[in-house]
XYZ file of C-alpha atoms in Angstrom:
778
model
C -91.621 2.539 31.841
C -91.265 2.523 28.114
C -88.769 0.344 26.316
C -87.052 3.449 24.895
C -86.321 4.837 28.360
C -85.113 1.490 29.629
C -82.700 1.194 26.668
C -81.359 4.699 27.269
C -80.859 3.957 30.941
C -78.913 0.755 30.079
C -76.652 2.649 27.655
C -75.841 5.201 30.366
C -75.140 2.441 32.812
C -72.869 0.601 30.313
C -70.955 3.797 29.501
C -70.424 4.506 33.179
C -69.197 0.994 33.714
C -66.761 1.365 30.768
C -65.409 4.631 32.182
C -64.925 3.074 35.565
C -63.184 0.017 34.063
C -61.024 2.185 31.822
C -59.792 4.396 34.637
C -59.458 1.402 36.893
C -57.276 -0.356 34.333
C -55.350 2.857 33.670
C -54.611 3.554 37.318
C -53.900 -0.091 37.996
C -51.522 -0.186 35.022
C -49.904 3.045 36.134
C -49.520 1.804 39.715
C -48.257 -1.532 38.407
C -45.776 0.208 36.096
C -44.520 2.423 38.907
C -44.359 -0.620 41.138
C -42.435 -2.615 38.557
C -40.027 0.293 38.076
C -39.634 0.577 41.823
C -39.149 -3.149 42.326
C -36.611 -3.224 39.512
C -34.746 -0.177 40.820
C -34.606 -1.777 44.275
C -33.196 -4.965 42.789
C -36.259 -7.082 43.633
C -36.435 -8.320 40.048
C -32.777 -9.251 40.031
C -29.467 -7.495 40.658
C -29.011 -3.976 39.311
C -25.740 -2.087 38.849
C -24.859 0.287 41.691
C -24.899 4.053 41.185
C -21.093 4.182 40.909
C -21.138 1.716 38.028
C -23.790 3.704 36.209
C -21.622 6.799 36.473
C -18.472 4.893 35.502
C -19.440 1.838 33.441
C -16.680 -0.758 33.467
C -15.553 -1.742 29.988
C -12.317 -3.363 28.975
C -10.226 -0.977 26.907
C -7.347 -1.983 24.653
C -3.948 -0.375 25.115
C -2.939 1.640 22.056
C 0.565 1.771 20.582
C 0.947 5.160 18.939
C 3.668 6.120 16.476
C 5.641 9.366 16.576
C 3.515 10.655 13.684
C 0.251 9.932 15.491
C -0.777 6.651 13.868
C -1.977 3.609 15.816
C 0.578 0.860 15.183
C -1.387 -1.780 17.049
C -3.120 -2.634 20.285
C -2.798 -4.925 23.262
C -6.090 -6.559 24.193
C -7.357 -9.874 25.498
C -10.965 -10.217 24.363
C -12.015 -6.610 23.830
C -10.227 -4.640 21.119
C -11.884 -1.422 22.200
C -10.601 2.152 22.052
C -13.219 4.798 22.874
C -13.693 8.009 20.925
C -15.734 11.115 21.747
C -18.924 12.242 19.994
C -16.963 15.063 18.348
C -14.762 12.461 16.619
C -17.772 10.765 15.008
C -18.683 11.774 11.441
C -22.126 13.351 11.043
C -23.159 10.677 8.547
C -22.903 7.848 11.095
C -24.875 9.790 13.717
C -27.572 10.555 11.151
C -27.697 6.948 9.980
C -27.821 5.637 13.553
C -30.717 7.851 14.677
C -32.697 7.385 11.457
C -32.410 3.605 11.662
C -32.431 2.786 15.355
C -34.285 5.612 17.129
C -36.053 8.295 15.072
C -37.345 10.159 18.153
C -34.037 9.889 19.996
C -33.832 13.581 20.883
C -37.512 13.691 21.940
C -37.639 11.010 24.659
C -35.924 10.400 27.978
C -34.808 6.845 27.408
C -38.138 5.160 26.593
C -40.051 5.765 23.361
C -43.642 5.146 24.518
C -45.065 5.781 21.066
C -42.727 3.195 19.602
C -43.552 0.820 22.456
C -47.331 1.042 21.874
C -46.804 0.575 18.137
C -44.676 -2.510 18.775
C -47.328 -3.940 21.132
C -50.249 -3.199 18.784
C -48.531 -4.626 15.692
C -46.676 -7.350 17.617
C -43.322 -5.998 16.462
C -44.118 -6.374 12.746
C -43.561 -2.632 12.140
C -40.332 -2.365 14.081
C -39.163 -2.752 17.637
C -39.265 -0.214 20.428
C -35.756 -0.344 21.856
C -34.212 3.094 21.951
C -30.485 3.703 21.544
C -30.313 4.271 25.294
C -32.030 0.943 25.970
C -29.646 -0.822 23.627
C -26.731 0.763 25.505
C -28.216 -0.384 28.814
C -28.497 -3.909 27.425
C -24.910 -3.869 26.172
C -23.511 -2.507 29.428
C -25.568 -4.184 32.138
C -28.355 -6.527 31.008
C -26.769 -8.844 28.469
C -28.119 -10.989 25.644
C -31.917 -11.242 25.479
C -33.143 -14.445 27.143
C -35.294 -16.913 25.197
C -37.405 -17.484 28.300
C -40.449 -15.185 28.043
C -40.583 -14.341 31.757
C -36.869 -13.576 31.945
C -37.059 -11.548 28.725
C -39.839 -9.373 30.188
C -37.792 -8.766 33.349
C -34.785 -7.861 31.196
C -36.915 -5.396 29.254
C -38.098 -3.744 32.445
C -34.499 -3.472 33.652
C -33.574 -1.837 30.349
C -36.319 0.756 30.861
C -35.166 1.573 34.377
C -31.509 1.736 33.391
C -32.302 3.831 30.310
C -34.001 6.490 32.402
C -31.086 6.497 34.837
C -28.547 6.734 31.999
C -30.432 9.652 30.447
C -30.262 11.492 33.777
C -26.491 11.071 34.022
C -25.313 11.530 30.436
C -26.055 13.851 27.558
C -27.592 12.538 24.362
C -24.275 12.944 22.568
C -22.410 11.024 25.263
C -24.911 8.163 25.033
C -24.456 7.880 21.262
C -20.664 7.816 21.657
C -20.887 5.233 24.471
C -23.144 3.000 22.380
C -20.912 3.036 19.312
C -17.844 2.517 21.499
C -19.314 -0.494 23.304
C -20.813 -2.433 20.393
C -19.080 -5.627 19.226
C -18.966 -5.629 15.422
C -17.212 -9.035 15.268
C -13.694 -10.060 14.224
C -12.179 -8.241 17.230
C -13.843 -5.040 16.017
C -14.991 -3.838 19.430
C -16.328 -0.326 19.093
C -16.527 2.028 16.156
C -12.806 2.860 16.000
C -11.795 -0.797 15.654
C -14.667 -1.496 13.244
C -13.607 1.349 10.936
C -10.038 0.024 10.907
C -10.821 -3.678 10.534
C -13.571 -3.476 7.902
C -12.481 -0.397 5.967
C -8.851 0.262 7.005
C -9.685 3.818 7.980
C -10.556 5.980 10.969
C -14.085 6.836 12.164
C -13.645 10.452 11.055
C -12.895 9.323 7.502
C -15.848 6.927 7.111
C -17.866 7.558 3.953
C -21.661 7.593 4.129
C -21.927 4.095 2.633
C -19.340 2.759 5.106
C -21.198 4.371 8.008
C -24.483 2.896 6.775
C -22.883 -0.549 6.614
C -21.732 -0.363 10.219
C -25.082 1.010 11.421
C -26.818 -1.840 9.597
C -24.647 -4.326 11.474
C -25.919 -2.958 14.801
C -29.097 -5.011 14.384
C -27.072 -8.220 14.727
C -23.393 -8.314 13.807
C -23.402 -12.115 13.598
C -26.373 -12.224 11.244
C -25.132 -9.230 9.250
C -21.540 -10.378 8.885
C -19.847 -8.689 5.895
C -17.196 -11.402 5.610
C -19.664 -14.293 5.441
C -22.912 -12.697 4.241
C -21.992 -9.688 2.096
C -25.276 -9.769 0.114
C -27.341 -9.654 3.300
C -25.182 -6.837 4.689
C -25.597 -4.842 1.476
C -29.399 -5.214 1.658
C -29.343 -4.100 5.287
C -27.144 -1.117 4.367
C -29.724 -0.092 1.772
C -32.457 -0.259 4.443
C -30.401 2.307 6.369
C -30.375 4.534 3.267
C -34.168 4.150 3.045
C -34.512 5.264 6.653
C -32.275 8.262 6.022
C -34.480 9.191 3.040
C -37.605 8.855 5.176
C -36.145 11.212 7.759
C -35.098 13.784 5.179
C -31.352 13.263 5.632
C -30.776 12.368 1.965
C -32.911 12.830 -1.138
C -34.267 10.191 -3.520
C -31.454 10.599 -6.049
C -28.806 10.238 -3.335
C -30.541 7.207 -1.911
C -30.704 5.512 -5.319
C -27.074 6.243 -6.199
C -25.819 5.139 -2.781
C -27.842 1.926 -2.922
C -26.261 1.104 -6.279
C -22.715 1.201 -4.845
C -21.404 -2.361 -4.359
C -20.415 -3.304 -0.823
C -16.648 -2.939 -0.506
C -14.885 -4.357 2.545
C -11.150 -3.738 3.059
C -10.504 -6.364 5.700
C -7.574 -5.302 7.880
C -7.454 -7.610 10.915
C -5.985 -6.246 14.125
C -4.232 -9.133 15.809
C -1.009 -9.497 17.739
C 0.571 -11.460 14.880
C -0.492 -9.252 11.985
C -0.281 -5.626 10.969
C 2.549 -3.110 11.168
C 5.608 -3.331 13.433
C 4.697 -6.771 14.803
C 8.195 -7.528 16.112
C 8.441 -4.153 17.778
C 5.018 -4.663 19.361
C 6.138 -8.055 20.687
C 9.184 -6.405 22.283
C 6.943 -3.659 23.676
C 4.556 -6.218 25.134
C 7.344 -7.793 27.198
C 8.613 -4.351 28.219
C 5.151 -3.317 29.404
C 4.643 -6.498 31.412
C 7.792 -5.674 33.359
C 6.911 -1.976 33.604
C 3.465 -2.669 35.083
C 5.039 -4.786 37.835
C 7.475 -2.016 38.726
C 4.955 0.862 38.435
C 1.724 0.025 40.302
C -1.438 2.129 40.383
C -2.041 4.532 43.293
C -4.165 1.831 44.970
C -1.292 -0.655 44.792
C -2.783 -2.877 42.070
C -1.020 -3.406 38.754
C -2.013 -1.901 35.435
C -3.394 -4.409 32.952
C -2.132 -3.688 29.445
C -5.028 -5.706 27.962
C -7.898 -3.971 29.802
C -6.845 -0.575 31.186
C -6.728 1.409 27.947
C -3.208 2.786 28.285
C -1.693 4.896 25.505
C 1.947 4.104 24.717
C 3.626 6.831 22.662
C 6.551 5.383 20.741
C 9.393 6.743 18.643
C 8.527 4.561 15.646
C 7.565 6.578 12.573
C 4.800 4.701 10.753
C 5.977 5.999 7.371
C 9.549 4.818 7.861
C 8.295 1.562 9.376
C 6.177 0.856 6.319
C 9.084 1.669 3.988
C 11.382 -0.576 6.026
C 8.984 -3.521 5.987
C 8.469 -3.127 2.253
C 12.238 -2.980 1.613
C 12.855 -6.110 3.687
C 10.070 -8.146 2.087
C 10.916 -7.013 -1.463
C 14.599 -7.903 -1.227
C 14.187 -11.073 0.822
C 11.639 -12.451 -1.627
C 14.121 -11.798 -4.416
C 17.115 -13.166 -2.505
C 15.178 -16.245 -1.394
C 14.289 -17.070 -4.965
C 18.005 -17.164 -5.816
C 18.751 -19.243 -2.724
C 16.101 -21.789 -3.733
C 17.596 -21.940 -7.235
C 21.004 -22.753 -5.790
C 19.671 -25.300 -3.311
C 17.694 -27.758 -5.382
C 18.246 -31.425 -4.563
C 20.347 -31.784 -7.705
C 22.644 -28.857 -6.882
C 22.765 -29.424 -3.121
C 21.649 -32.878 -1.857
C 21.825 -31.664 1.782
C 19.776 -28.506 1.111
C 19.434 -26.080 2.702
C 22.599 -26.973 4.635
C 26.213 -26.792 3.537
C 29.208 -28.283 5.342
C 27.044 -30.776 7.301
C 26.754 -34.563 7.030
C 23.409 -36.372 7.186
C 23.887 -37.390 10.823
C 24.719 -33.829 11.811
C 21.624 -32.573 9.982
C 19.390 -35.057 11.827
C 20.829 -33.911 15.151
C 20.307 -30.252 14.250
C 16.674 -30.852 13.212
C 15.920 -32.849 16.364
C 17.381 -30.120 18.578
C 15.206 -27.593 16.761
C 12.164 -29.797 17.422
C 12.859 -29.544 21.165
C 12.352 -25.781 20.949
C 9.013 -25.858 19.137
C 5.632 -25.019 20.653
C 4.355 -28.462 19.634
C 7.080 -30.158 21.669
C 6.513 -27.900 24.664
C 2.771 -28.542 24.775
C 3.142 -32.312 24.439
C 5.882 -32.394 27.053
C 3.741 -30.358 29.465
C 0.946 -32.854 28.889
C 3.232 -35.567 30.263
C 3.849 -37.388 26.979
C 7.081 -39.381 26.776
C 9.960 -38.059 24.692
C 10.006 -41.041 22.294
C 6.277 -40.696 21.625
C 6.641 -36.969 20.945
C 9.567 -37.545 18.616
C 7.617 -40.216 16.735
C 4.744 -37.761 16.259
C 7.152 -35.386 14.511
C 7.458 -37.972 11.720
C 3.716 -38.338 11.083
C 2.045 -36.240 8.424
C -0.478 -33.673 9.576
C -2.330 -30.783 7.978
C -0.717 -27.393 8.460
C -0.422 -23.932 6.981
C 3.114 -22.883 6.052
C 4.733 -19.640 4.962
C 5.788 -18.880 1.415
C 6.663 -15.614 -0.298
C 3.666 -16.179 -2.594
C 1.272 -16.509 0.340
C 0.390 -19.100 2.955
C 0.092 -22.690 1.758
C -2.278 -25.304 3.178
C -0.502 -28.633 3.001
C 0.168 -32.021 4.579
C 3.657 -32.729 5.895
C 5.396 -34.083 8.945
C 6.381 -31.562 11.620
C 10.016 -32.592 11.073
C 9.732 -31.872 7.356
C 8.192 -28.498 8.170
C 11.212 -27.682 10.358
C 13.540 -28.452 7.465
C 11.281 -26.479 5.113
C 11.516 -23.379 7.313
C 15.306 -23.766 7.571
C 15.449 -22.939 3.847
C 14.312 -19.381 4.485
C 16.980 -16.737 4.936
C 16.136 -14.387 7.793
C 16.564 -10.637 8.025
C 16.421 -7.780 10.506
C 16.579 -4.012 10.232
C 16.622 -1.125 12.688
C 16.794 2.610 12.062
C 17.570 5.288 14.663
C 17.934 9.047 14.899
C 21.411 9.463 16.446
C 20.848 12.914 17.944
C 17.911 11.706 20.080
C 18.314 7.930 20.199
C 14.763 7.598 18.866
C 14.251 4.286 17.066
C 12.326 5.055 13.882
C 11.901 1.607 12.330
C 12.170 -1.944 13.697
C 11.812 -5.024 11.497
C 12.674 -8.157 13.451
C 12.032 -10.749 10.784
C 10.158 -11.850 7.679
C 6.689 -12.575 9.041
C 5.832 -12.582 12.738
C 3.082 -15.164 12.383
C 5.553 -17.765 11.123
C 8.940 -16.501 12.384
C 8.482 -15.136 15.882
C 12.130 -14.850 16.898
C 13.085 -11.162 16.897
C 16.428 -10.719 15.163
C 16.747 -7.045 16.179
C 17.147 -7.472 19.927
C 16.956 -11.186 20.697
C 19.166 -12.428 17.908
C 22.927 -12.135 18.220
C 25.249 -13.010 15.363
C 28.875 -12.503 14.452
C 29.111 -9.007 12.993
C 32.071 -9.438 10.632
C 33.784 -6.326 9.349
C 31.144 -4.016 10.827
C 33.318 -4.327 13.966
C 36.289 -2.669 12.274
C 35.133 0.974 12.723
C 35.409 0.451 16.503
C 39.012 -0.717 16.073
C 39.869 2.206 13.794
C 38.094 4.671 16.107
C 40.190 3.447 19.042
C 43.390 4.018 17.067
C 42.219 7.457 15.920
C 41.139 8.513 19.403
C 44.242 7.237 21.183
C 46.971 7.468 18.542
C 45.606 10.292 16.348
C 46.000 8.160 13.229
C 44.821 9.714 9.980
C 42.707 8.121 7.227
C 45.636 9.036 4.980
C 48.195 7.009 6.936
C 49.418 3.973 5.022
C 50.192 0.417 6.082
C 51.415 -2.559 4.028
C 48.817 -5.033 2.853
C 50.879 -8.105 3.646
C 50.383 -11.116 5.888
C 50.831 -10.074 9.491
C 50.970 -12.228 12.608
C 50.408 -11.305 16.242
C 52.670 -13.575 18.241
C 51.503 -16.239 20.646
C 51.021 -15.100 24.259
C 50.573 -11.516 23.111
C 47.263 -9.692 23.681
C 45.784 -12.861 25.205
C 46.668 -15.116 22.253
C 47.524 -18.730 23.014
C 48.728 -19.254 19.446
C 50.015 -16.945 16.710
C 47.176 -15.118 14.952
C 47.718 -14.538 11.235
C 44.461 -13.477 9.523
C 44.108 -13.673 5.762
C 42.322 -11.324 3.397
C 39.146 -12.318 1.622
C 40.298 -13.890 -1.638
C 43.784 -14.386 -0.161
C 45.144 -11.348 -2.060
C 47.910 -9.014 -0.801
C 50.678 -6.836 -2.071
C 50.640 -3.010 -1.723
C 50.533 -0.099 0.653
C 47.038 1.004 1.616
C 45.764 4.107 3.369
C 43.576 3.419 6.352
C 40.635 4.815 4.401
C 41.237 2.398 1.530
C 41.843 -0.504 3.918
C 38.539 0.009 5.733
C 36.664 0.600 2.482
C 37.840 -2.785 1.201
C 37.781 -4.642 4.543
C 41.485 -5.509 4.417
C 42.120 -7.915 7.295
C 45.902 -7.599 7.353
C 45.710 -3.877 8.072
C 43.167 -4.511 10.820
C 45.594 -7.022 12.370
C 48.390 -4.405 12.396
C 46.114 -1.798 14.023
C 44.953 -4.340 16.604
C 48.569 -5.055 17.476
C 49.118 -1.307 17.994
C 46.194 -0.718 20.377
C 45.421 -4.160 21.800
C 41.930 -5.616 22.247
C 41.165 -4.204 25.712
C 40.941 -0.498 24.700
C 38.659 -1.497 21.811
C 36.404 -3.403 24.183
C 36.374 -0.478 26.598
C 35.290 1.798 23.764
C 32.493 -0.438 22.541
C 31.243 -0.980 26.093
C 30.836 2.791 26.459
C 28.761 2.668 23.281
C 26.150 0.432 24.897
C 27.292 -3.018 23.735
C 26.839 -5.491 26.595
C 27.267 -8.784 24.709
C 30.314 -10.884 25.679
C 33.487 -9.860 23.818
C 36.656 -11.864 24.477
C 39.835 -9.814 24.928
C 41.551 -11.403 21.925
C 42.958 -9.911 18.708
C 40.503 -11.932 16.562
C 37.670 -9.582 17.548
C 39.138 -7.198 14.949
C 37.461 -9.312 12.265
C 34.059 -9.279 13.958
C 33.965 -12.656 15.701
C 31.852 -11.402 18.665
C 28.123 -12.122 18.513
C 26.269 -8.831 18.942
C 22.638 -7.839 18.378
C 21.583 -5.432 15.671
C 20.014 -3.299 18.399
C 23.379 -2.865 20.124
C 25.219 -2.278 16.871
C 22.899 0.506 15.636
C 23.092 2.205 19.028
C 26.890 2.049 18.982
C 27.172 3.392 15.420
C 24.935 6.266 16.454
C 27.847 7.517 18.594
C 29.873 8.246 15.460
C 27.056 10.206 13.819
C 26.322 12.061 17.079
C 29.808 13.578 17.371
C 31.132 11.035 19.872
C 28.173 11.078 22.276
C 26.337 7.802 22.893
C 22.566 7.970 23.461
C 20.878 4.769 24.565
C 18.220 3.809 21.975
C 14.756 5.016 22.975
C 11.528 3.302 21.889
C 8.942 4.896 24.202
C 8.584 8.616 24.872
C 5.696 8.441 27.352
C 2.854 6.315 28.713
C -0.577 7.710 29.604
C -3.600 6.172 31.286
C -7.026 6.174 29.620
C -7.723 9.664 30.970
C -4.521 11.165 29.557
C -2.593 11.267 32.826
C 1.149 10.812 32.184
C 2.457 7.720 33.957
C 5.938 7.626 32.412
C 8.170 9.993 30.465
C 11.528 8.999 29.083
C 14.761 10.517 30.344
C 17.541 10.023 27.743
C 20.691 8.258 28.907
C 23.800 9.797 27.341
C 27.536 9.330 27.636
C 30.574 11.090 26.163
C 32.591 8.308 24.546
C 35.176 9.712 22.138
C 36.214 13.172 21.068
C 34.170 15.006 18.476
C 37.213 14.983 16.200
C 37.758 11.213 16.515
C 34.087 10.565 15.744
C 34.211 12.803 12.676
C 37.411 11.194 11.377
C 35.877 7.722 11.830
C 32.816 8.859 9.860
C 35.171 10.167 7.172
C 36.789 6.735 7.001
C 33.387 5.075 6.591
C 32.415 7.490 3.832
C 35.186 5.877 1.821
C 33.260 2.574 1.982
C 30.399 4.040 -0.046
C 32.642 6.116 -2.328
C 35.089 3.502 -3.592
C 34.739 0.413 -1.412
C 32.353 -2.466 -0.792
C 29.398 -0.075 -0.542
C 30.089 1.825 -3.760
C 27.153 0.143 -5.479
C 24.975 2.678 -3.660
C 26.322 5.299 -6.049
C 26.975 3.764 -9.456
C 24.613 2.445 -12.140
C 24.684 0.345 -15.282
C 25.887 -3.016 -13.977
C 22.366 -4.446 -14.084
C 22.792 -4.647 -17.864
C 25.739 -7.038 -17.804
C 25.995 -8.570 -14.323
C 23.672 -11.404 -13.249
C 23.816 -10.546 -9.542
C 23.017 -6.867 -10.070
C 20.200 -7.751 -12.461
C 18.560 -10.555 -10.480
C 19.645 -10.333 -6.830
C 20.567 -6.758 -5.867
C 17.008 -5.498 -5.377
C 16.272 -1.852 -6.199
C 19.562 -1.279 -8.040
C 20.590 1.302 -9.203
C 20.270 3.661 -6.228
C 22.552 6.483 -7.431
C 22.850 8.365 -4.139
C 24.906 11.558 -4.345
C 24.714 12.752 -0.735
C 27.110 12.046 2.132
C 26.795 8.425 3.310
C 29.038 6.656 5.812
C 28.747 2.901 5.986
C 30.326 -0.474 6.482
C 29.575 -3.871 5.013
C 30.194 -7.074 6.930
C 30.460 -10.707 5.887
C 31.258 -13.549 8.265
C 33.008 -16.835 7.551
C 31.365 -18.947 4.834
C 28.937 -16.081 4.127
C 26.790 -17.111 7.102
C 25.968 -13.474 7.886
C 25.666 -10.419 5.696
C 25.601 -6.947 7.251
C 25.328 -3.351 6.186
C 25.493 -0.363 8.500
C 24.641 2.921 6.793
C 24.515 6.481 8.125
C 23.456 9.907 6.998
C 23.766 12.796 9.485
C 20.374 12.250 11.131
C 19.629 8.562 10.531
C 21.620 5.426 11.371
C 20.327 2.163 9.950
C 21.569 -1.402 10.272
C 20.591 -4.487 8.271
C 21.414 -8.152 8.875
C 20.649 -11.147 6.626
C 21.488 -14.797 7.235
C 20.145 -18.292 7.808
C 18.724 -19.481 11.099
C 21.784 -21.726 11.335
C 25.301 -20.861 10.225
C 25.289 -23.884 7.907
C 22.505 -22.245 5.850
C 24.278 -19.848 3.487
C 25.258 -19.107 -0.087
C 28.252 -21.008 -1.373
C 29.591 -18.110 -3.432
C 30.663 -14.858 -1.730
C 29.315 -12.875 -4.680
C 25.813 -13.798 -3.474
C 26.544 -14.124 0.250
C 28.472 -10.940 1.002
C 26.909 -8.117 2.991
C 26.892 -5.871 -0.072
C 24.529 -8.307 -1.820
C 22.495 -9.714 1.046
C 21.992 -6.651 3.281
C 22.940 -3.430 1.461
C 20.018 -3.526 -1.031
C 17.540 -3.310 1.855
C 19.279 -0.164 3.095
C 19.317 1.258 -0.428
C 15.611 0.742 -1.024
C 14.740 1.986 2.463
C 16.643 5.240 1.999
C 15.255 5.785 -1.498
C 11.769 5.433 -0.072
C 12.549 7.742 2.833
C 13.871 10.455 0.527
C 10.618 10.335 -1.447
C 8.804 11.784 1.588
C 10.220 15.303 2.148
C 8.258 15.683 5.393
C 10.544 13.108 7.007
C 13.434 15.565 6.611
C 16.083 12.891 6.132
C 19.355 14.734 5.705
C 21.143 15.087 2.376
C 23.761 17.380 3.912
C 27.361 16.642 4.870
C 28.222 15.353 8.313
C 28.845 18.171 10.796
C 32.576 18.820 11.192
C 34.186 20.045 14.437
C 35.382 23.633 14.546
C 38.959 22.435 14.357
C 40.278 19.179 12.906
C 43.962 18.510 13.618
C 44.028 15.120 11.879
C 44.732 15.195 8.156
C 41.772 14.137 5.993
C 43.007 15.317 2.595
C 44.706 12.195 1.301
C 45.112 13.538 -2.235
C 47.206 16.524 -1.113
C 48.823 15.110 1.999
C 52.084 16.873 2.885
C 51.935 16.466 6.633
C 54.141 13.769 8.100
C 51.823 11.114 9.487
C 51.997 9.433 12.844
C 52.965 6.205 11.137
C 55.833 7.979 9.326
C 57.107 9.052 12.709
C 56.859 5.477 13.917
C 59.014 4.223 11.069
C 61.714 6.822 11.819
C 61.807 6.303 15.586
C 63.789 3.593 17.323
C 61.578 0.889 18.809
C 62.706 1.846 22.320
C 60.930 5.210 21.936
C 57.586 3.937 20.626
C 55.941 4.619 23.987
C 56.472 8.332 23.410
C 54.150 8.047 20.453
C 51.546 6.082 22.352
C 52.237 2.669 20.750
């Protein structure tokens, strides 16, 4: 046989062997692949999620707090700040960026991109990985972080393949994209695309710009490595890679790519935490309410809802626009007022600052008692540390971050010194309510929830001063038909001992100790004349007044004594606003409402509010009381809401009364309140469809202004109301009323004090013998 034939025969034999080996390897690989898939699906390579979990993946969802105007005020979550959105809510630019960067053939495969896989194997991953979006979702949901052990990593990859195919069978491509963006952890509590848009750009997913979307898509590679807060340059480079991929896939042109790449990375960091953001005090109240509600309203299976994981939607009455205006008004005025308080409480001007009327020993006792209530004390006590050791630790310097109106300060001081430092800060609270519905529209419980966590709206109770007087006057109007035009002498008046529950004679004095003329009831209330209030209290007695205020929702203890006429009871702002709402709502009390409904994550209604109402006083009596309070803002202690010009000559108006002048011309009913030693300043203001209350004072009654010019309610509290209402009127969509209060069809009580010809009830009293006073209801 010739050499040529032998060579040809060997070539044929080699080719046949190659074909046999090739198909052998192919079929073996195919059988092995099918076997691996089968083993994995059967759980032989480790546990796999059951079918039910694939169809309903378990993810922790944050509970959303939604305002009446549809804005998210905040969320309740434990570890996962996640709120899912649908594919339709995603902007096209983020979908385009995602597919171009992470999975170019996304719509052409069924979970596994074999072409990408072979490329990754051949080039050892140097020209990109092979994980599809579906595989990445499978890893996020079920597989977990890639193991560093090669064998375990291979098994994880196989599981991802199996799960990807199963996910593709159960969900549409659009649903998978939405699930992936909803599940991804972008860092800084930005779980999912909705939270990421809010936290990094202070916007919603729908409003993301193309460069913002590209930034977030770039972070999907590794949100720790591509962290915009710590590595902005790296994140910007990664964002530009996303633009390059969009160019490559024909989604943008070269000019667009170049111009977009030139835009500097801009992050608007807006953290979503329980202690920061809008309506923090209201959210803290809501959190406690929901904890109680979940215990009383179990799921159909008997288990309790979890407000941190079950993705509830709580629809509230708070209006985000009014809430923002309210918070701005409080912070603006309190910063201004605090500056004046600091000026008056330097060591030279007040050696016991911030306290007045206390000796050094009393101050030490007060500070020590405050220490007992701190979180530091509680933790150390729970750890079993002795009281003396804990107390000693309060006198050792430590590093801490403290509040200031110029921003947080990192400093070294003793915990006891920090307690005294915080005592310097005047506190404030504000609540606004729609009287016709009881819907609470704004709730500001303090200065800064991170540093002052005590809610002064509902938790705090303080003496309310002259803001109590409208309840006294309303009782007299309702029972005795007194008119705002009736006159009483402004002279010292005593209620005898053993009368109306008094143990001793009660002889209240006017502020400034000034007396001496006849005053109409309207003038007396406008100027908070105590002697007239004492006379009216003697006419009606304290018990009818208490009965009235109880019907208006006030549950705080009120002693049946004449002194309540001057506002000695300690009542919360929440109760007071609700009670005042009765006057604006034509004598009908509506219990304040904060939540309209609660839904589960699927939109099923779990709770809907049913308003609680009560007829308290006649429509006429309510209207006449409102008429009396209008006098306060027309020519009384609240008249600064209407005039202008004093800022040019008066130090207080120029430097302390924030937002002045206000120059309101519409109907406003109101009442200022100032307690003894100026420890509390109040202002209650009403227009026909909005009742708002403001309180300002120190944490302790010994923390106050020395001069009533600075410490009265008209200076401490009224400016917040003025700025709030000015801001509200700048948004016509809020429809805050500028109309007059609605009058009853018939009003039998005289309101025209300038042309009064009708004999008043008090005139009849003066002409009647004392024996017949009962006929007149006295």
